[in-house]
XYZ file of C-alpha atoms in Angstrom:
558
model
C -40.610 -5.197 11.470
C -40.588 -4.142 8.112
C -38.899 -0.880 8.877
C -36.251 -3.426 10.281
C -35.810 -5.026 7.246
C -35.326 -2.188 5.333
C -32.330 -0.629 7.727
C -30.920 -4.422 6.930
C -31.146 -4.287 3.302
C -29.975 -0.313 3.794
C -26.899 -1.405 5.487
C -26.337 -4.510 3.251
C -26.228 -1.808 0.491
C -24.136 0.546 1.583
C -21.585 -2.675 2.864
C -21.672 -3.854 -0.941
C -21.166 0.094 -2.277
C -17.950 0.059 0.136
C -16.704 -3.432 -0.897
C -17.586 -2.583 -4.678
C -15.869 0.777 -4.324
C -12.886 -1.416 -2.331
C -12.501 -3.808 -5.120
C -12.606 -1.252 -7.770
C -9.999 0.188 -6.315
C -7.949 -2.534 -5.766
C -8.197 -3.296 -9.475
C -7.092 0.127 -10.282
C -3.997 -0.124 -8.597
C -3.228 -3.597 -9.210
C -3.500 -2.132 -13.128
C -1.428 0.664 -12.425
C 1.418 -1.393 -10.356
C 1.212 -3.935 -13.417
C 1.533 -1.429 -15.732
C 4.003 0.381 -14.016
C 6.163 -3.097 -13.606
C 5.544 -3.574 -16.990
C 6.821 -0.477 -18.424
C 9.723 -0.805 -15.781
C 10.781 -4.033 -17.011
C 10.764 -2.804 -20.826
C 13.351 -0.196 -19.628
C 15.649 -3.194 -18.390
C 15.140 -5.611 -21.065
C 15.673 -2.289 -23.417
C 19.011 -1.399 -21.378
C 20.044 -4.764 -21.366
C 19.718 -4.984 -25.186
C 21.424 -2.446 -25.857
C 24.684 -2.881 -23.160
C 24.908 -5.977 -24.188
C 24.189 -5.673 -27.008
C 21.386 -8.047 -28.438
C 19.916 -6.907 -31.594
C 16.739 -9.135 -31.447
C 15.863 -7.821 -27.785
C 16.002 -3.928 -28.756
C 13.319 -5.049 -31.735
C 11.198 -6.595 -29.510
C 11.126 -3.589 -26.683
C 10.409 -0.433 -29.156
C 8.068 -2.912 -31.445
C 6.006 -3.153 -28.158
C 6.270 0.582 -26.687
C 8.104 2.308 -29.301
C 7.074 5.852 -26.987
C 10.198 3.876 -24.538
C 12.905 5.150 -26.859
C 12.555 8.854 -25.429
C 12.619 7.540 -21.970
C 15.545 8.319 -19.862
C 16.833 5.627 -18.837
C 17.563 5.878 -14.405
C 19.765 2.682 -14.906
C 22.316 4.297 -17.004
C 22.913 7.725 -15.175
C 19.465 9.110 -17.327
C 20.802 8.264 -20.349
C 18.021 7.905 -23.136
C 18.367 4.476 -25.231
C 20.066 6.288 -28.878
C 22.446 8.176 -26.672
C 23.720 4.399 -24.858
C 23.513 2.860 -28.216
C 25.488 5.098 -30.114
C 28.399 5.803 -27.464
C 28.244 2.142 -25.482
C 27.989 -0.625 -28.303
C 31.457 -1.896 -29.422
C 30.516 -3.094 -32.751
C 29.960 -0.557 -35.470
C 27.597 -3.102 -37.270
C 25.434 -3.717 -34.775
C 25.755 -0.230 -33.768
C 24.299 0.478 -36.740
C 21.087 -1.980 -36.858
C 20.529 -0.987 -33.172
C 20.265 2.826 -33.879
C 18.300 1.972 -36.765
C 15.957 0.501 -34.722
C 15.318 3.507 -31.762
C 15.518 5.778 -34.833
C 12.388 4.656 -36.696
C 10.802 3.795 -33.840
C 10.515 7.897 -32.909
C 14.206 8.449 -30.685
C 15.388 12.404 -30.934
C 18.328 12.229 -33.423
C 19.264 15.644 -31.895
C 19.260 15.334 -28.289
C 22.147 16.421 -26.421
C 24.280 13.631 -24.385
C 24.422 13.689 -21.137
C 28.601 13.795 -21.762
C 27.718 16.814 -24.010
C 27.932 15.779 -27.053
C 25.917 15.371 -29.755
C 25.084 12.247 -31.672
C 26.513 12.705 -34.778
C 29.451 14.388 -33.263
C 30.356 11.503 -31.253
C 29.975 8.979 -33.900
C 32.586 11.610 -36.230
C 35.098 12.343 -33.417
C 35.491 8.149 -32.850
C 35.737 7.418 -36.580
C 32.385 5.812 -36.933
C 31.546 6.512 -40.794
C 28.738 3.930 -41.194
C 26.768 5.320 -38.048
C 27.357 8.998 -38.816
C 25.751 8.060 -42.195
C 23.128 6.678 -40.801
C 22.051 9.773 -38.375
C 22.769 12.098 -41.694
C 20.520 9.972 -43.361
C 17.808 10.026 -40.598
C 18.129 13.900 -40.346
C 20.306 14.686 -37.976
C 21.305 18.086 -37.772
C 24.682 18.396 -39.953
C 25.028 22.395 -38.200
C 24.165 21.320 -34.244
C 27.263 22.253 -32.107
C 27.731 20.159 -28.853
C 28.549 22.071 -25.670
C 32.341 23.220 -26.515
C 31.072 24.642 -29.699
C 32.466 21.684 -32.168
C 30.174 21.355 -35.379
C 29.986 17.992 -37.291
C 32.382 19.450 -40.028
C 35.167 20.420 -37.444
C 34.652 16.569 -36.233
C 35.159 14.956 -39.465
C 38.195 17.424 -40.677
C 40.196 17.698 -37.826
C 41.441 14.010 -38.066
C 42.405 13.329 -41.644
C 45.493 11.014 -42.443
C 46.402 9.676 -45.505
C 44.970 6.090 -43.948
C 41.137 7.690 -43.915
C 41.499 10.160 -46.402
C 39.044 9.244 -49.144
C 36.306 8.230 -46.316
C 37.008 11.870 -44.440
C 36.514 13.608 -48.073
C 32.965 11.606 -48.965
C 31.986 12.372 -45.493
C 32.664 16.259 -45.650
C 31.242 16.277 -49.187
C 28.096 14.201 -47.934
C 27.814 16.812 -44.902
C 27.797 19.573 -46.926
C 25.208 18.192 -49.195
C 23.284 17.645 -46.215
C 23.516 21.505 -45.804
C 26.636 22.058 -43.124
C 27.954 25.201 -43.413
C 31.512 25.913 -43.110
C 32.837 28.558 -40.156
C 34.902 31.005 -40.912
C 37.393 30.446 -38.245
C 37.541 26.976 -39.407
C 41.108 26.519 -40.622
C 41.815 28.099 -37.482
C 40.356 25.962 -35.467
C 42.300 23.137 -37.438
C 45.295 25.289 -37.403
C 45.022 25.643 -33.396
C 47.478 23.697 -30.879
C 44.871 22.043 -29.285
C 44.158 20.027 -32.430
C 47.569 18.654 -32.983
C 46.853 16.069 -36.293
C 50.538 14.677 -36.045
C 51.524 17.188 -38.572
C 48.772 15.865 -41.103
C 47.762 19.442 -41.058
C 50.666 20.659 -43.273
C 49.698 18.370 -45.818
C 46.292 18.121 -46.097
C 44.774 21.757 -44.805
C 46.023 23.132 -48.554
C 43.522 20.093 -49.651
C 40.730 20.658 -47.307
C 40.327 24.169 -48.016
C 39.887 23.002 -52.119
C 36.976 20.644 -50.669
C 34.812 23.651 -49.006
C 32.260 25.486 -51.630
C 34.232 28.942 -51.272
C 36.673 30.796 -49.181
C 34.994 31.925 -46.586
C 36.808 29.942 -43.827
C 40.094 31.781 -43.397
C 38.974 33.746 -40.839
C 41.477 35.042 -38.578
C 44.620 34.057 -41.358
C 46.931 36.574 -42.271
C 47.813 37.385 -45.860
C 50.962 36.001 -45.459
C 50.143 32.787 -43.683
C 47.149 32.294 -46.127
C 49.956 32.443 -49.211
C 51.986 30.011 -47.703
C 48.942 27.712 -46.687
C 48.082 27.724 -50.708
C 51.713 27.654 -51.667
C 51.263 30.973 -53.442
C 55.157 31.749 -53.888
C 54.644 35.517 -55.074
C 52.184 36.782 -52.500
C 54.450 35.208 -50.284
C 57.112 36.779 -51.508
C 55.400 40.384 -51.375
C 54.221 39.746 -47.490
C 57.565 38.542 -46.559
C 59.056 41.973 -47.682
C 56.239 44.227 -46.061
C 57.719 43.651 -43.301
C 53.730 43.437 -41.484
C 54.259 39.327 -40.517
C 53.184 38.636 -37.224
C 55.769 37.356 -34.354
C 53.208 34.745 -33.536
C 52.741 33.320 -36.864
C 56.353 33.507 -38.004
C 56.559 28.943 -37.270
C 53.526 28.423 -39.142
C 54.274 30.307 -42.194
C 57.856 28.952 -41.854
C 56.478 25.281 -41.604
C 53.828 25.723 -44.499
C 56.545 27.548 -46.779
C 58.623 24.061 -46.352
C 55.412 22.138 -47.137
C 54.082 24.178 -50.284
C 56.297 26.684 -51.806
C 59.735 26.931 -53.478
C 63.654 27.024 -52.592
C 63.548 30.627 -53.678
C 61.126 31.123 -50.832
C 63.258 29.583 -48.409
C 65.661 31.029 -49.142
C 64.347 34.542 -48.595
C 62.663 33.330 -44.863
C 66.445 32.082 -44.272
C 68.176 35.618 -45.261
C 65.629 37.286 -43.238
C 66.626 35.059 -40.251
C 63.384 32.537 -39.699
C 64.557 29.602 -37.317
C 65.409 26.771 -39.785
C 65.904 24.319 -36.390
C 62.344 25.207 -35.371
C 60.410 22.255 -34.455
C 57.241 21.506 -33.231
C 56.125 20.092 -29.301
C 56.330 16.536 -31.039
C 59.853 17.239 -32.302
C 58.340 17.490 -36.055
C 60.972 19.795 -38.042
C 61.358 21.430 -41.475
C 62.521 18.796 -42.826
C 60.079 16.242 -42.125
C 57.588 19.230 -43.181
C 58.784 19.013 -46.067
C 59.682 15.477 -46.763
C 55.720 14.677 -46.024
C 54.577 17.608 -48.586
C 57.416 18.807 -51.039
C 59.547 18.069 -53.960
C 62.934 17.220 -53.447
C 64.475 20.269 -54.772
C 63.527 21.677 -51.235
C 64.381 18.636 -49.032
C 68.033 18.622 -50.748
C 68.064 22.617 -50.083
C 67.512 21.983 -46.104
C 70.032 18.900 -46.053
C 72.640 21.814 -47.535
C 71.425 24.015 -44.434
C 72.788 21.354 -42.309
C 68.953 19.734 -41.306
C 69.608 15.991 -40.355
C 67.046 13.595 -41.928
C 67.977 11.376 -39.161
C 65.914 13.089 -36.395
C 63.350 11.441 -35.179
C 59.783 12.723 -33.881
C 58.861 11.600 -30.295
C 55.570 9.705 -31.798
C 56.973 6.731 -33.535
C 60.491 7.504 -33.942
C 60.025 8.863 -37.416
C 62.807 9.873 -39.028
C 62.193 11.813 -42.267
C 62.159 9.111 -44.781
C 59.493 7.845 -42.407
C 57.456 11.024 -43.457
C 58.505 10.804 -47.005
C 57.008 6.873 -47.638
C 54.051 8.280 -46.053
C 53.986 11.140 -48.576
C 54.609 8.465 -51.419
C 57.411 10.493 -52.472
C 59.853 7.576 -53.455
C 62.544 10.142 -55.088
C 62.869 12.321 -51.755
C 63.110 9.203 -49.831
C 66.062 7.876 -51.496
C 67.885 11.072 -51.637
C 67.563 11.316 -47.739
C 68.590 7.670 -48.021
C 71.770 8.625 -50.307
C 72.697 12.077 -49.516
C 71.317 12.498 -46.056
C 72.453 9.315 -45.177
C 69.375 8.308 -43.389
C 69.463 4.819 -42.288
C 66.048 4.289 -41.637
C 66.074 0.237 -41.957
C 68.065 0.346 -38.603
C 66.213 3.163 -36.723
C 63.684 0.997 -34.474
C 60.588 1.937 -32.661
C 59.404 -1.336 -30.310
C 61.629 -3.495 -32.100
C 59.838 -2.460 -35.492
C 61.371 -0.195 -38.134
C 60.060 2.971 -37.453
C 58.861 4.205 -40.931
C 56.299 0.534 -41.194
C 55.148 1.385 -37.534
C 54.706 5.616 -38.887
C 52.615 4.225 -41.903
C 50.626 1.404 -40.547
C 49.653 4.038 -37.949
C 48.556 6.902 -40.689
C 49.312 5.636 -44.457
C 47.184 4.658 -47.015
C 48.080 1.684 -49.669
C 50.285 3.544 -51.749
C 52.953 4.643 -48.907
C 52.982 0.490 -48.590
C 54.225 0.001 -52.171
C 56.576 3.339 -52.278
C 58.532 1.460 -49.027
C 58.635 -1.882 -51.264
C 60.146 -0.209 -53.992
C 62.886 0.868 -51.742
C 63.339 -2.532 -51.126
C 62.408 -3.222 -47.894
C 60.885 -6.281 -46.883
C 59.061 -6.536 -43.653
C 59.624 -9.060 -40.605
C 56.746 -11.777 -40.220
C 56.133 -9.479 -37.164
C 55.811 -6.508 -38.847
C 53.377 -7.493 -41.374
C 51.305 -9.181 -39.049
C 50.638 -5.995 -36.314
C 49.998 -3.490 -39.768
C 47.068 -6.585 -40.576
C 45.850 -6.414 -36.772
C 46.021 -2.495 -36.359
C 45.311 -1.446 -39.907
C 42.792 -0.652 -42.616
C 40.755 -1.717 -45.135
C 42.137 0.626 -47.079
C 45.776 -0.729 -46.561
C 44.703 -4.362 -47.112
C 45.751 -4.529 -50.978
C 49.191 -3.300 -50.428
C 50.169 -5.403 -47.527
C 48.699 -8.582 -48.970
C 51.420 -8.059 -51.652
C 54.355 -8.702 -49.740
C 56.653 -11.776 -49.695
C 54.201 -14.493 -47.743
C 51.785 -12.313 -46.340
C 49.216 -14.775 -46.111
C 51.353 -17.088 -44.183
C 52.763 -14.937 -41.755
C 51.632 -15.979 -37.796
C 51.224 -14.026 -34.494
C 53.037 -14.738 -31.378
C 50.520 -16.993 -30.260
C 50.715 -18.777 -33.526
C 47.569 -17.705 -34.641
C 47.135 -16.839 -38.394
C 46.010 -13.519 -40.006
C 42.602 -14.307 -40.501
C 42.398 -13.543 -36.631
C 43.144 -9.704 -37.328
C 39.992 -9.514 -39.333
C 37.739 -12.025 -37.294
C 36.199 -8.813 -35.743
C 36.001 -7.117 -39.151
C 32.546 -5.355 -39.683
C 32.590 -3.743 -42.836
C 34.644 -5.255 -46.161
C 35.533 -8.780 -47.210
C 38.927 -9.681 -46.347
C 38.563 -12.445 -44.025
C 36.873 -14.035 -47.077
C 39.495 -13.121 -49.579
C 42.195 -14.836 -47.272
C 40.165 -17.938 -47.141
C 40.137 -17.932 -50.781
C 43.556 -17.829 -50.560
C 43.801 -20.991 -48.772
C 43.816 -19.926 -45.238
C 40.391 -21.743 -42.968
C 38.612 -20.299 -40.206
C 38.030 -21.692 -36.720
C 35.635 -22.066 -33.972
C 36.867 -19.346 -32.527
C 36.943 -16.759 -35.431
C 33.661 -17.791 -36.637
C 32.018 -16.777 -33.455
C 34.030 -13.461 -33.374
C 32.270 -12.600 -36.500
C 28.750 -13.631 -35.443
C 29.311 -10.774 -32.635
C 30.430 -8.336 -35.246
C 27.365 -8.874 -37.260
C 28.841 -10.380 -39.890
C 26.681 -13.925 -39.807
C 26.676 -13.318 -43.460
C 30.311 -14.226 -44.076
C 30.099 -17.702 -41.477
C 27.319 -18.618 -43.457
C 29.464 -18.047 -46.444
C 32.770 -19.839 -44.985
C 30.339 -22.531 -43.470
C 28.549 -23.414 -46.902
C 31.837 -23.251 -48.915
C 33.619 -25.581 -46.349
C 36.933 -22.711 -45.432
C 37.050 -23.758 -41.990
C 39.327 -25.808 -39.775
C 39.125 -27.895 -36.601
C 36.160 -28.855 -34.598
C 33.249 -26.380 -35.531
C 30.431 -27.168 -33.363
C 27.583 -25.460 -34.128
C 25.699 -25.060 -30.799
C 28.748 -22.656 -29.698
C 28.098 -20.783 -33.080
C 24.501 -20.880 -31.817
C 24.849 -19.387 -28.447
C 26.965 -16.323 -29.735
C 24.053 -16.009 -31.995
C 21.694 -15.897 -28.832
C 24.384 -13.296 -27.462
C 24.184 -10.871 -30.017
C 20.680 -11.594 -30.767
C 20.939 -12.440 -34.494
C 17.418 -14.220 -34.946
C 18.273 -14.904 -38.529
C 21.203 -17.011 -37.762
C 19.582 -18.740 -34.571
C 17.136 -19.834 -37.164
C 19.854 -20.926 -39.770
C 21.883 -22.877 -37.033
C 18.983 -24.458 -35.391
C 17.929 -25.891 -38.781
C 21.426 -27.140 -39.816
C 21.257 -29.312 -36.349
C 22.581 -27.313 -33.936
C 21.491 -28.939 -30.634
C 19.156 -26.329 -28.721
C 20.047 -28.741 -25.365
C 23.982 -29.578 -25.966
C 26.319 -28.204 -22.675
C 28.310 -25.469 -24.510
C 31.472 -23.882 -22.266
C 31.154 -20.888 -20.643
C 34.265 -19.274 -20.042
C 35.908 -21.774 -17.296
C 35.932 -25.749 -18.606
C 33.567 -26.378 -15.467
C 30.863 -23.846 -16.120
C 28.606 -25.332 -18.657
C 25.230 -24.421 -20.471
C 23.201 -24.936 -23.263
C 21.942 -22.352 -25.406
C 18.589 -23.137 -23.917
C 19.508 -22.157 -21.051
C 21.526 -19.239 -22.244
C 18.453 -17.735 -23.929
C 17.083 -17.178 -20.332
C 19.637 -15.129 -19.664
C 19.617 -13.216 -22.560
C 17.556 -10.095 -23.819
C 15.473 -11.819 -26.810
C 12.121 -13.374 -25.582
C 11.281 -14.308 -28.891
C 14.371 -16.172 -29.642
C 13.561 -17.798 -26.136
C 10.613 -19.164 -27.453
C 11.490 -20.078 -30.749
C 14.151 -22.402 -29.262
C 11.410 -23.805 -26.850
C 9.344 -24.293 -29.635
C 11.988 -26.663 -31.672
C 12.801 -29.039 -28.298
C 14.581 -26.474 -25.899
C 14.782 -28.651 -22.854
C 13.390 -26.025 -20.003
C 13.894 -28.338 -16.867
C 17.405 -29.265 -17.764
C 20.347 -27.409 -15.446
C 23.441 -26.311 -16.327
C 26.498 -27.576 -14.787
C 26.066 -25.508 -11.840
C 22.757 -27.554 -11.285
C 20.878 -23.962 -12.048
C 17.721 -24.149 -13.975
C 16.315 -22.175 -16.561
C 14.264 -19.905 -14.432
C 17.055 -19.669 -11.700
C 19.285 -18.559 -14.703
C 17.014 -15.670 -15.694
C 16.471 -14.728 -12.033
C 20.377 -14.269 -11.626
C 20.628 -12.436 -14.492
C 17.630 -9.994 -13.782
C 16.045 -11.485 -17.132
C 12.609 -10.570 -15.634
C 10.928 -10.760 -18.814
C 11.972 -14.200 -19.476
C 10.006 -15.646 -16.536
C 6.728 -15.614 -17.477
């Protein structure tokens, strides 16, 4: 018997070793899977935050896991998160704080992009000067090539107009404080037909090469075209009659001779038969050359050789008074007006005089004021596309003109619209100041530009217009995931639980509801936690959690 009871308490044993070993297992994996789910859902709330962009989400994500920001990312073709954020996100601003964010929170500055590019390269190629700051300033590598062999330096130089000329120079000087070393072929490179800069080249290679510490990126130049790069007249001169110049490069020294050196010069090429009615694949000629870069002396020598001023370029129509505006170079623009009879007021590209169209596209303030002083005054149309396509740099000049600040789009709208998505600078406030008001709509353009600082501004001094109703200033706030204007909104009344439109007049929400479907789970909570209505449904009859479930916001159900 008692054996008996000892093969039952035996067998009872080994039953709970089984079950204990059972459950222990269980847990295990029911850890792992959570785990697992939860690091999977941290990748979409992370993608999510950054597509969309929301600012507040990406700071939640990398605050919790910050090891995430060096995963790759299966949702986005294996993208890692700084690679998305710095070639997907619209806004430069938010760009910015984004970046900032997967930066200190560990991501590789350096990696190579899936699209083969590198960070910094990327942000220089697409003109992004505030990001490219930041990854200099984080220590990215100023000397890293991407896959076709362009360096950071090439990016930055092989794009400079008169419009972004003073950022371009602080950028190469910053680069080269940073430790980027200049390539010898480097000129070259800019020099090459592949990097066609719209003729830029002629004028501002001479100028470039005075930025780099030394010589040593002439590579590959001849004497010859090296003399008439730097405008060196008697070195010219002496190549020129070695006889040694090289078929190939005959076009180039031709065109930088009209740019930088003499009549003299000119003369000479001309005797010793160079092509005077040479132009360039874009229909750029000699005298545009020189009408961009020169003194007079030499435009009025090529009007004697029978050169029309009147030709036009294929990009823009640009005739060359066009070029010589853009060159500031008032006196050589009014003898092509007077002696080349260049009647550029009545040469139109799209229904716009060509030379505004040539300079809006590449000019800086001063080519503005040198057109003025010819005495042209722009159509209401042409002043407002140079607002909507240009600069900050060409803002003084154009607000100058005969009723700038009234002037109207086609759809009526005013100015202040062409800076509503403005990230950097203050001239959507300066026009307020001048009496123009901001609307609904304009306001919330700037909250997704992540410039909250400047509503706040234009709410608090009263510049506005129409019906501004906060809770749809609140839910582009949600969008973009600005936490700090949520929380200024929210405590200047919005109403968390108001039915906001949503695109179509039928589809309605509140920006409780449009929380769930958003990438921020603290600014979810924040709103619940100051009367966010939770069981109310949108006008779709949709609630809350059915919102977040169609939008995949997994990590705002629980």
């Amino acid at each position: 018997m008692q054996d008996c009871l000892c093969g039952v308490n035996n067998l009872k044993r080994q039953v709970f070793r089984k079950i204990s070993v059972l459950l222990l297992v269980m847990a295990l994996s029911f850890c792992f899977t959570g785990c697992r789910n939860a690091v999977t859902n941290e990748k979409k709330q992370l993608y999510r935050a950054i597509y969309d962009p929301n600012i507040q989400g990406v700071k939640e994500v990398v605050k919790n896991n910050k090891s995430i920001v060096n995963k790759k990312m299966k949702v986005f073709g294996q993208a890692k998160p700084l690679e998305l954020a710095v070639r997907e996100i619209e806004t430069e601003k938010v760009q910015v704080e984004i970046c900032s964010e997967l930066i200190e929170a560990g991501a590789d500055i350096n990696e190579m992009g899936l699209d083969g590019s590198t960070n910094l390269c990327w942000a220089l190629d697409n003109e992004r000067i505030h990001l490219a700051e930041k990854l200099i300033d984080e220590g990215a590598d100023v000397n890293q090539k991407d896959e076709e062999g362009l360096t950071p330096l090439r990016s930055v130089l092989r794009a400079v107009t008169f419009e972004n000329h003073d950022t371009q120079k602080q950028m190469t000087e910053k680069l080269l404080k940073a430790g980027a070393k200049p390539d010898g072929k480097l000129i070259s490179y800019l020099l090459s037909d592949k990097n066609n800069n719209w003729e830029m080249q002629y004028y501002f290679i001479p100028r470039i090469m005075k930025w780099m510490p030394n010589d040593q990126i002439t590579e590959g130049i001849s004497s010859a075209l090296y003399a008439a790069i730097k405008g060196d007249d008697k070195e010219l001169q002496k190549q020129l009659n070695s006889g040694n110049i090289k078929k190939t490069e005959k076009n180039q020294i031709l065109a930088f001779a009209a740019a930088n050196c003499g009549t003299e010069i000119l003369k000479l090429m001309k005797d010793q038969g160079y092509d005077f009615s040479w132009k360039d694949s874009d229909k750029v000629g000699l005298i545009h050359i020189a009408a961009l870069c020169n003194q007079k002396e030499v435009v009025e020598y090529l009007l004697d050789q029978g050169l029309n001023g009147s030709d036009e370029t294929d990009f823009f129509e640009a005739d060359a008074v066009a070029f010589a505006v853009l060159g500031n170079h008032l006196e050589t623009a009014q003898l092509l007006i007077q002696k080349g009879k260049v009647d550029y007021k009545n040469n139109l590209s799209d229904g716009e005089c060509a030379a505004w169209s040539f300079i809006s596209a590449y000019g800086g303030k001063e080519a503005f004021r040198s057109l003025a002083k010819l005495g042209y005054q722009p159509t209401e149309k042409e002043i407002y596309h140079a607002f909507e396509y240009g600069s900050e740099e060409q803002y003084p000049a154009l607000i100058e003109f005969k009723d700038a600040v009234k002037v109207k789009g086609e759809d009526g709208s005013s100015v202040l619209s062409c800076f509503s998505m403005q990230e950097y600078g203050n001239q959507f406030y300066d026009l307020c100041r001048r009496g123009l008001r901001a609307d609904e709509d304009e306001l919330k353009d700037l909250i997704w530009s992540g410039r909250s600082d400047l509503v706040r501004k234009v709410l608090e001094e009263k510049m506005t217009q129409g019906n501004i109703r906060k809770e749809a200033l609140l839910q582009s706030a949600i969008d973009i995931g600005d936490f700090t204007m949520v929380k200024y909104l929210v405590k200047k009344g919005a109403d968390i639980n108001k039915y906001v439109e949503a695109g179509a007049e039928d589809d309605m929400w509140t920006p409780m509801q449009m929380a769930y479907a958003r990438a921020s789970k603290d600014i979810r909570k924040y709103l619940e936690e100051n009367g966010g209505n939770t069981s109310k449904k949108d006008s779709k009859g949709r609630s809350c959690k059915e919102i977040a479930e169609e939008a995949e916001a997994v990590w705002n159900l629980n």
